[in-house]
Short mmCIF file of C-alpha atoms in Angstrom, two decimals:
data_model
loop_
_atom_site.label_atom_id
_atom_site.label_comp_id
_atom_site.label_asym_id
_atom_site.label_seq_id
_atom_site.Cartn_x
_atom_site.Cartn_y
_atom_site.Cartn_z
CA MET A 1 185.69 257.82 51.54
CA ALA A 2 186.32 254.60 49.69
CA SER A 3 184.92 251.52 51.17
CA SER A 4 186.48 248.19 51.00
CA VAL A 5 184.87 245.46 48.98
CA ALA A 6 183.70 242.27 50.68
CA ILE A 7 185.70 239.14 50.15
CA ASP A 8 183.32 236.02 50.04
CA PRO A 9 184.66 232.95 51.93
CA VAL A 10 185.48 230.01 49.40
CA VAL A 11 183.19 227.77 51.71
CA THR A 12 179.98 229.97 50.63
CA LEU A 13 180.49 229.47 46.83
CA CYS A 14 177.54 228.02 45.30
CA PRO A 15 175.47 228.60 41.95
CA PRO A 16 173.75 230.04 40.34
CA ASN A 17 175.30 233.33 41.27
CA HIS A 18 178.44 234.28 39.42
CA ASN A 19 179.29 237.50 40.83
CA TRP A 20 182.03 236.20 43.40
CA ARG A 21 184.87 237.79 44.88
CA ILE A 22 187.53 235.73 46.54
CA LYS A 23 191.22 236.22 47.84
CA VAL A 24 193.06 233.20 47.52
CA ARG A 25 196.35 231.52 47.22
CA VAL A 26 197.35 228.92 44.68
CA VAL A 27 198.73 226.11 46.82
CA ARG A 28 198.91 223.69 43.77
CA LEU A 29 198.95 224.18 40.12
CA TRP A 30 199.32 221.71 37.38
CA ILE A 31 198.86 220.88 33.66
CA ALA A 32 196.42 218.09 32.76
CA ASP A 33 197.67 216.22 29.67
CA GLY A 34 195.95 216.29 26.14
CA PHE A 35 194.33 213.06 24.67
CA ALA A 36 194.97 210.76 21.93
CA GLY A 37 198.89 211.08 22.31
CA GLU A 38 198.83 214.96 21.97
CA ASN A 39 201.87 216.51 23.56
CA LYS A 40 199.67 219.55 24.32
CA PRO A 41 197.79 220.54 27.55
CA ALA A 42 194.26 220.08 28.06
CA SER A 43 193.58 222.36 30.99
CA MET A 44 195.12 223.89 33.89
CA GLU A 45 194.09 222.81 37.43
CA LEU A 46 194.50 224.93 40.56
CA ILE A 47 193.75 224.39 44.05
CA LEU A 48 192.86 227.60 45.80
CA LEU A 49 192.99 228.36 49.63
CA ASP A 50 191.50 231.25 51.57
CA GLN A 51 192.39 232.80 54.89
CA HIS A 52 189.59 230.57 56.50
CA GLY A 53 191.06 227.26 55.29
CA GLY A 54 188.48 226.69 52.58
CA LYS A 55 189.91 224.98 49.54
CA ILE A 56 188.40 224.78 45.97
CA GLN A 57 189.63 223.28 42.72
CA ALA A 58 189.64 225.74 39.70
CA THR A 59 190.18 224.67 35.98
CA VAL A 60 191.31 226.91 33.14
CA ARG A 61 190.42 225.04 29.87
CA LYS A 62 192.47 225.01 26.82
CA LEU A 63 190.46 227.73 25.14
CA MET A 64 191.31 230.22 27.88
CA PHE A 65 195.09 229.47 28.11
CA ARG A 66 195.98 232.41 26.07
CA LYS A 67 193.83 234.75 28.42
CA TRP A 68 195.02 233.03 31.73
CA GLY A 69 197.44 230.21 31.11
CA GLU A 70 200.35 232.52 32.28
CA GLN A 71 198.79 234.61 34.81
CA PHE A 72 198.93 232.05 37.94
CA VAL A 73 202.18 231.32 39.58
CA GLU A 74 201.89 228.62 42.46
CA GLY A 75 202.26 229.94 45.82
CA ASN A 76 201.01 233.39 44.90
CA VAL A 77 197.80 235.14 46.11
CA TYR A 78 195.31 236.56 43.91
CA ILE A 79 191.56 238.15 44.13
CA ILE A 80 189.31 236.64 41.59
CA THR A 81 185.92 237.69 40.55
CA PHE A 82 183.18 236.41 38.39
CA PHE A 83 183.35 232.86 37.36
CA HIS A 84 181.29 229.93 36.93
CA LEU A 85 180.79 227.17 39.38
CA ILE A 86 179.95 223.65 38.29
CA PRO A 87 179.57 220.31 40.19
CA ASN A 88 182.72 218.86 41.73
CA LEU A 89 182.44 215.30 40.46
CA GLY A 90 184.82 212.29 39.55
CA ALA A 91 186.90 210.01 41.30
CA TYR A 92 189.89 211.09 43.71
CA ARG A 93 188.65 214.89 43.96
CA PRO A 94 191.52 217.13 45.45
CA THR A 95 189.15 218.99 47.45
CA ASP A 96 185.66 218.33 49.49
CA HIS A 97 184.12 221.45 48.01
CA ALA A 98 180.82 220.66 46.40
CA PHE A 99 181.56 222.90 43.32
CA ARG A 100 184.63 223.66 41.08
CA ILE A 101 185.50 227.01 39.56
CA LEU A 102 185.30 227.42 35.92
CA PHE A 103 186.94 230.69 34.49
CA ASN A 104 185.14 232.51 31.66
CA PRO A 105 186.19 235.33 29.28
CA LYS A 106 184.68 237.86 32.04
CA THR A 107 186.67 236.56 34.88
CA LYS A 108 188.89 238.97 36.58
CA ILE A 109 192.12 238.14 38.35
CA ILE A 110 194.42 240.70 40.43
CA PRO A 111 197.52 239.77 42.03
CA ALA A 112 197.50 240.32 45.74
CA GLU A 113 199.46 239.89 48.83
CA SER A 114 198.55 238.19 52.11
CA SER A 115 200.48 236.96 55.09
CA ILE A 116 197.63 235.18 56.89
CA ILE A 117 196.78 232.58 53.88
CA PRO A 118 198.97 229.44 54.56
CA ARG A 119 201.38 228.58 52.04
CA TRP A 120 200.72 224.79 51.76
CA GLY A 121 197.27 224.29 52.77
CA PHE A 122 197.87 220.98 54.30
CA SER A 123 194.87 218.76 55.63
CA LEU A 124 197.00 216.35 57.59
CA LYS A 125 195.62 213.06 58.89
CA ASP A 126 197.34 210.30 61.10
CA SER A 127 197.51 206.64 60.23
CA SER A 128 194.34 205.84 62.20
CA GLN A 129 192.19 208.03 59.92
CA LEU A 130 193.23 205.99 56.59
CA ASN A 131 189.50 205.48 55.57
CA ASP A 132 189.34 209.25 55.05
CA ASP A 133 190.09 211.03 51.73
CA GLY A 134 192.88 213.48 51.90
CA PHE A 135 196.33 214.01 52.67
CA GLN A 136 198.61 212.25 54.84
CA THR A 137 201.75 213.18 56.98
CA GLU A 138 203.85 210.11 57.87
CA TYR A 139 207.41 209.13 58.89
CA LEU A 140 209.47 207.65 56.13
CA VAL A 141 210.97 204.39 57.52
CA ALA A 142 211.72 202.15 54.51
CA THR A 143 211.61 201.93 50.78
CA SER A 144 211.70 199.15 48.32
CA GLU A 145 214.04 198.91 45.28
CA GLU A 146 213.24 200.89 42.19
CA ARG A 147 211.14 198.72 39.99
CA THR A 148 209.31 199.01 36.51
CA TYR A 149 206.09 198.07 35.93
CA VAL A 150 204.76 196.91 32.40
CA LYS A 151 201.08 197.23 31.33
CA ASP A 152 199.73 197.50 27.96
CA ASP A 153 203.24 197.50 26.55
CA ILE A 154 204.03 200.77 28.58
CA VAL A 155 207.05 200.79 31.09
CA THR A 156 206.55 202.84 34.29
CA LYS A 157 208.90 203.24 37.26
CA MET A 158 207.52 202.04 40.38
CA MET A 159 208.64 202.12 44.08
CA LEU A 160 206.75 200.99 47.36
CA LEU A 161 207.64 203.07 50.67
CA GLU A 162 206.68 202.34 54.18
CA ILE A 163 205.69 205.37 56.20
CA SER A 164 204.60 205.41 59.70
CA ASP A 165 203.54 207.70 62.65
CA ASP A 166 203.01 207.10 66.12
CA LYS A 167 199.75 205.37 65.40
CA GLY A 168 200.74 203.01 62.71
CA LYS A 169 202.39 202.10 59.45
CA LEU A 170 201.08 202.39 55.78
CA GLU A 171 202.31 201.21 52.25
CA CYS A 172 202.64 203.96 49.58
CA ALA A 173 203.05 203.28 45.93
CA LEU A 174 204.80 205.95 43.86
CA PHE A 175 204.64 205.79 39.98
CA GLY A 176 206.50 207.98 37.25
CA GLU A 177 208.36 210.91 37.93
CA TYR A 178 207.69 210.66 41.68
CA VAL A 179 209.85 207.77 41.89
CA GLN A 180 212.90 210.03 40.86
CA ILE A 181 211.87 212.73 43.19
CA VAL A 182 212.35 210.20 46.09
CA LEU A 183 215.66 208.67 44.72
CA ASP A 184 217.36 212.16 44.10
CA TYR A 185 216.42 213.06 47.81
CA LEU A 186 217.73 209.81 49.26
CA SER A 187 220.89 209.74 47.12
CA SER A 188 221.76 213.13 48.86
CA ASN A 189 220.49 212.11 52.44
CA PRO A 190 221.07 208.29 52.51
CA LEU A 191 220.98 207.82 56.39
CA GLU A 192 218.22 210.11 57.24
CA LYS A 193 214.66 209.26 58.10
CA PRO A 194 212.81 212.29 56.88
CA VAL A 195 209.20 213.39 57.66
CA VAL A 196 207.54 213.24 54.16
CA VAL A 197 204.07 215.02 53.04
CA LEU A 198 202.42 213.30 50.28
CA GLN A 199 199.85 215.86 49.26
CA LEU A 200 196.78 215.36 46.93
CA ALA A 201 197.21 211.54 46.89
CA LYS A 202 194.63 208.81 46.54
CA LEU A 203 193.76 206.21 49.09
CA LYS A 204 193.06 202.77 47.49
CA SER A 205 192.10 199.29 48.88
CA PHE A 206 194.84 196.69 47.98
CA ARG A 207 194.46 193.13 49.19
CA GLY A 208 192.50 193.91 52.28
CA LYS A 209 194.47 196.93 53.40
CA ASN A 210 194.52 200.72 52.42
CA VAL A 211 197.51 201.87 50.26
CA LEU A 212 198.44 205.38 49.38
CA GLN A 213 199.24 206.33 45.69
CA ASN A 214 200.28 209.30 43.66
CA VAL A 215 198.14 211.08 41.28
CA MET A 216 200.16 211.77 38.06
CA LYS A 217 201.06 215.50 37.72
CA ALA A 218 198.63 216.48 40.62
CA SER A 219 200.51 214.91 43.76
CA ARG A 220 203.27 216.65 45.53
CA ILE A 221 206.06 215.15 47.89
CA ILE A 222 207.62 217.42 50.27
CA PHE A 223 210.42 216.46 52.48
CA ASN A 224 210.92 217.82 56.13
CA PRO A 225 208.41 220.97 55.78
CA GLU A 226 208.95 223.77 57.94
CA VAL A 227 205.50 223.27 59.52
CA ALA A 228 204.56 222.72 63.18
CA GLU A 229 202.82 219.63 62.32
CA ALA A 230 206.22 218.18 61.34
CA GLU A 231 207.99 219.12 64.33
CA SER A 232 205.47 217.82 66.61
CA LEU A 233 205.43 214.47 64.74
CA MET A 234 209.17 213.95 65.22
CA ASP A 235 208.69 214.88 69.06
CA ARG A 236 205.96 211.93 69.30
CA ILE A 237 208.11 209.40 67.57
CA SER A 238 211.54 210.15 69.00
CA GLY A 239 210.96 207.55 71.69
CA LEU A 240 209.52 204.92 69.58
CA ASN A 241 211.41 202.03 68.33
CA MET A 242 210.63 202.03 64.37
CA GLN A 243 213.05 199.70 62.37
CA PRO A 244 212.52 199.26 58.73
CA ASN A 245 213.17 196.16 56.95
CA GLN A 246 216.19 198.06 55.19
CA PRO A 247 217.86 201.35 55.42
CA VAL A 248 215.91 204.07 53.94
CA GLY A 249 218.62 204.94 51.24
CA HIS A 250 219.02 201.22 50.28
CA ILE A 251 218.28 201.21 46.46
CA ILE A 252 218.91 197.96 44.43
CA SER A 253 220.06 198.54 40.86
CA PRO A 254 219.99 197.93 38.09
CA ASN A 255 216.10 198.35 37.92
CA PRO A 256 214.31 194.86 37.93
CA SER A 257 211.00 194.38 35.88
CA VAL A 258 208.28 192.33 37.42
CA PRO A 259 207.43 189.26 35.40
CA ILE A 260 203.49 189.10 34.96
CA PHE A 261 203.62 185.32 36.23
CA GLU A 262 205.71 185.96 39.16
CA ASP A 263 203.50 188.97 39.94
CA PHE A 264 200.35 186.80 39.82
CA MET A 265 201.77 183.82 41.81
CA ASN A 266 203.68 185.57 44.41
CA ASN A 267 201.74 188.56 45.29
CA TYR A 268 198.12 187.57 45.54
CA PRO A 269 196.32 184.94 47.50
CA LYS A 270 194.97 181.79 45.37
CA LYS A 271 191.21 180.96 45.71
CA THR A 272 188.80 178.49 44.02
CA ILE A 273 185.68 180.05 42.85
CA CYS A 274 183.67 178.28 45.47
CA ALA A 275 185.80 179.97 48.18
CA LEU A 276 185.40 183.29 46.31
CA ASN A 277 181.48 182.99 46.31
CA GLU A 278 181.37 181.97 49.81
CA THR A 279 183.69 184.79 51.27
CA THR A 280 182.43 188.50 52.25
CA GLU A 281 186.09 189.69 51.56
CA ASP A 282 186.67 191.84 48.37
CA GLY A 283 190.01 192.11 47.02
CA LEU A 284 192.55 190.80 44.26
CA PHE A 285 192.72 186.95 43.97
CA ILE A 286 194.21 184.32 41.57
CA VAL A 287 191.90 181.88 40.19
CA TYR A 288 192.42 179.06 37.70
CA GLY A 289 189.37 177.99 35.60
CA THR A 290 187.85 177.19 32.36
CA VAL A 291 185.82 179.68 30.29
CA VAL A 292 182.60 177.60 29.50
CA GLY A 293 180.53 180.52 28.12
CA LEU A 294 180.09 184.09 27.36
CA LEU A 295 177.42 186.25 28.67
CA GLN A 296 176.05 189.46 27.21
CA ASP A 297 173.08 191.51 28.47
CA ASP A 298 173.96 194.97 27.08
CA LEU A 299 176.02 196.34 24.08
CA TRP A 300 179.66 194.88 24.25
CA TRP A 301 181.45 197.60 22.91
CA TYR A 302 181.28 201.37 24.12
CA PHE A 303 183.11 204.64 23.37
CA ALA A 304 185.87 205.58 26.18
CA CYS A 305 187.95 208.31 27.08
CA LYS A 306 191.87 208.12 27.38
CA CYS A 307 191.59 207.36 30.87
CA HIS A 308 189.47 204.19 29.97
CA LYS A 309 186.30 205.28 31.42
CA ALA A 310 183.06 205.09 29.28
CA VAL A 311 181.85 208.34 28.13
CA THR A 312 178.40 209.62 27.64
CA PHE A 313 176.97 211.88 24.87
CA ASP A 314 176.11 215.15 26.14
CA ASP A 315 174.82 218.05 24.18
CA GLY A 316 176.84 217.05 21.07
CA LEU A 317 179.96 216.44 23.13
CA TYR A 318 181.36 213.37 24.98
CA PHE A 319 181.49 213.83 28.75
CA CYS A 320 183.89 211.74 30.82
CA PRO A 321 182.65 211.10 34.37
CA GLY A 322 186.25 209.98 35.48
CA CYS A 323 187.90 213.06 34.15
CA CYS A 324 184.72 215.25 34.91
CA LYS A 325 185.02 217.30 31.64
CA HIS A 326 184.09 217.27 27.97
CA VAL A 327 186.70 215.33 25.77
CA MET A 328 187.36 215.71 22.13
CA ASN A 329 188.97 212.30 21.26
CA VAL A 330 187.37 208.95 22.22
CA SER A 331 188.06 205.53 21.07
CA ALA A 332 185.94 202.38 20.79
CA ARG A 333 186.70 199.74 23.58
CA TYR A 334 184.97 196.52 24.49
CA LYS A 335 184.14 194.23 27.46
CA ILE A 336 183.32 190.63 27.80
CA LYS A 337 181.34 188.86 30.75
CA LEU A 338 182.85 185.22 30.90
CA GLU A 339 181.33 182.27 32.69
CA VAL A 340 184.11 180.46 34.27
CA PHE A 341 184.22 177.17 35.94
CA ASP A 342 186.93 175.54 38.00
CA GLY A 343 185.47 172.16 39.22
CA THR A 344 184.37 173.71 42.47
CA ASP A 345 181.75 176.41 41.24
CA SER A 346 181.16 179.08 38.45
CA GLY A 347 181.49 182.81 38.48
CA ASN A 348 180.94 185.78 36.10
CA PHE A 349 184.23 187.52 35.16
CA LEU A 350 184.15 190.79 33.36
CA LEU A 351 186.98 191.05 31.05
CA PHE A 352 187.92 194.46 29.40
CA ASP A 353 189.75 194.67 26.11
CA SER A 354 193.18 195.54 27.56
CA ASP A 355 193.54 192.10 28.82
CA ALA A 356 190.99 190.30 26.19
CA HIS A 357 193.49 191.44 23.50
CA HIS A 358 196.04 189.08 24.41
CA LEU A 359 193.73 186.31 23.70
CA ILE A 360 191.90 187.66 20.67
CA LYS A 361 194.61 189.58 19.06
CA LYS A 362 192.00 192.08 17.77
CA SER A 363 191.21 195.55 18.50
CA CYS A 364 187.81 196.66 18.89
CA LYS A 365 187.94 198.60 15.76
CA ASP A 366 188.86 195.55 13.77
CA MET A 367 186.04 193.49 15.23
CA LEU A 368 183.50 196.26 14.67
CA GLY A 369 184.72 196.46 10.99
CA ASN A 370 183.72 192.68 10.33
CA LEU A 371 179.91 193.39 11.64
CA LYS A 372 177.14 194.15 9.17
CA ASP A 373 175.50 196.16 12.00
CA PRO A 374 177.98 197.62 14.55
CA LYS A 375 175.08 198.61 16.85
CA SER A 376 174.24 194.95 17.43
CA ALA A 377 174.64 193.53 20.97
CA GLU A 378 175.44 190.14 19.61
CA ILE A 379 178.52 188.65 20.66
CA THR A 380 180.80 187.94 17.66
CA PRO A 381 181.87 184.52 16.60
CA LEU A 382 185.42 185.37 17.06
CA MET A 383 184.91 186.03 20.87
CA GLU A 384 183.39 182.53 21.20
CA GLU A 385 186.05 180.89 19.02
CA GLN A 386 189.07 182.33 20.87
CA LEU A 387 187.62 182.33 24.43
CA VAL A 388 185.27 179.28 25.13
CA GLY A 389 187.01 176.24 26.18
CA LYS A 390 190.08 177.96 27.16
CA GLU A 391 192.11 177.33 30.55
CA LEU A 392 193.23 180.28 31.98
CA LEU A 393 194.98 181.98 34.94
CA PHE A 394 193.11 185.00 36.32
CA ARG A 395 193.82 187.89 38.64
CA VAL A 396 190.69 189.10 39.72
CA GLU A 397 189.17 191.73 41.54
CA LYS A 398 186.25 190.78 43.69
CA LYS A 399 183.30 193.32 44.18
CA SER A 400 180.19 191.77 45.30
CA ASN A 401 179.50 188.92 43.19
CA ILE A 402 181.07 190.07 39.83
CA PHE A 403 184.77 189.39 39.22
CA PHE A 404 186.98 191.69 37.37
CA PRO A 405 190.21 190.35 35.78
CA VAL A 406 192.83 193.08 36.25
#
């Protein structure tokens, strides 16, 4: 008599054992972009869910695309055996599992079926739990106009949503293709106030309050999902008076851009450096001051990934802690610590090259080419010449006693 092979719960997965056997549904699948402008995928990312509710992220690296790239379909169930487990590191991790699956040439994948593994794998939270990582199901009560956001000469669509449940309201910032998803839905349902699930979103602090934001490629927006939680939410809010500032379907066109000066002056509180040093509040502020000196306590330039995170050299390869993987293409970037005085006090502002380039007009590569010893930590004369003595308007993010222009 044949005996069934045991299935391991996802929650029990941990190294160094490789001989695991899991039965999971692919609840989310996306392709991570390549680097250095390459129009090629870097990896396939999957969120896997088992019948016990355990979730784990899995990665198919570029070298494994030919073997596994076309094997997976979002929504389908598979039995997966023999794979590596690596630490689940990096910012905004899509699952709370301590490890992540990495497929290897010996991994085996068998299509399967299951009626007890949920389709979506939602981990729903209400507005009173905003300090927790995870997903959010909310009631869409208003949208802003569609806008374009300009940074580093790249124009990106942007939209702010106001979503609410029976315990409060929350702002949600959408970027890129996610704006069009909302526009397409609302153009077909202009008077509806739908229940919306924003899955795999990140929670960020902005001007002292939490704001949800989509993650490019990974996030998913679902309107009026056929799940019990959506029906329960509609029942709970049916007697509440939730009046938006404008109708949900009201979209202003054509698309206005947000000028930098207007964005600075109208959207952020203004403070003196003295007030910043005295306040215990972290956040974004506008400061006007004079650069009186440059500070340098470490190497002013570094190698960075496409995501702008500094990389480390690991076993002959560059490792990006932000992307949590080895990367092939890196670029030289720089940072400058400014001492700024505004008549009330002085503060240290950390300026990265994406902003410093507007003042110095030189890339890191240009400045390194003029140095006899690129490994020198000395500040270049060009930095002092172009920055010291300048009166500037800063938008700074305060974290402890360091101010980061953003």
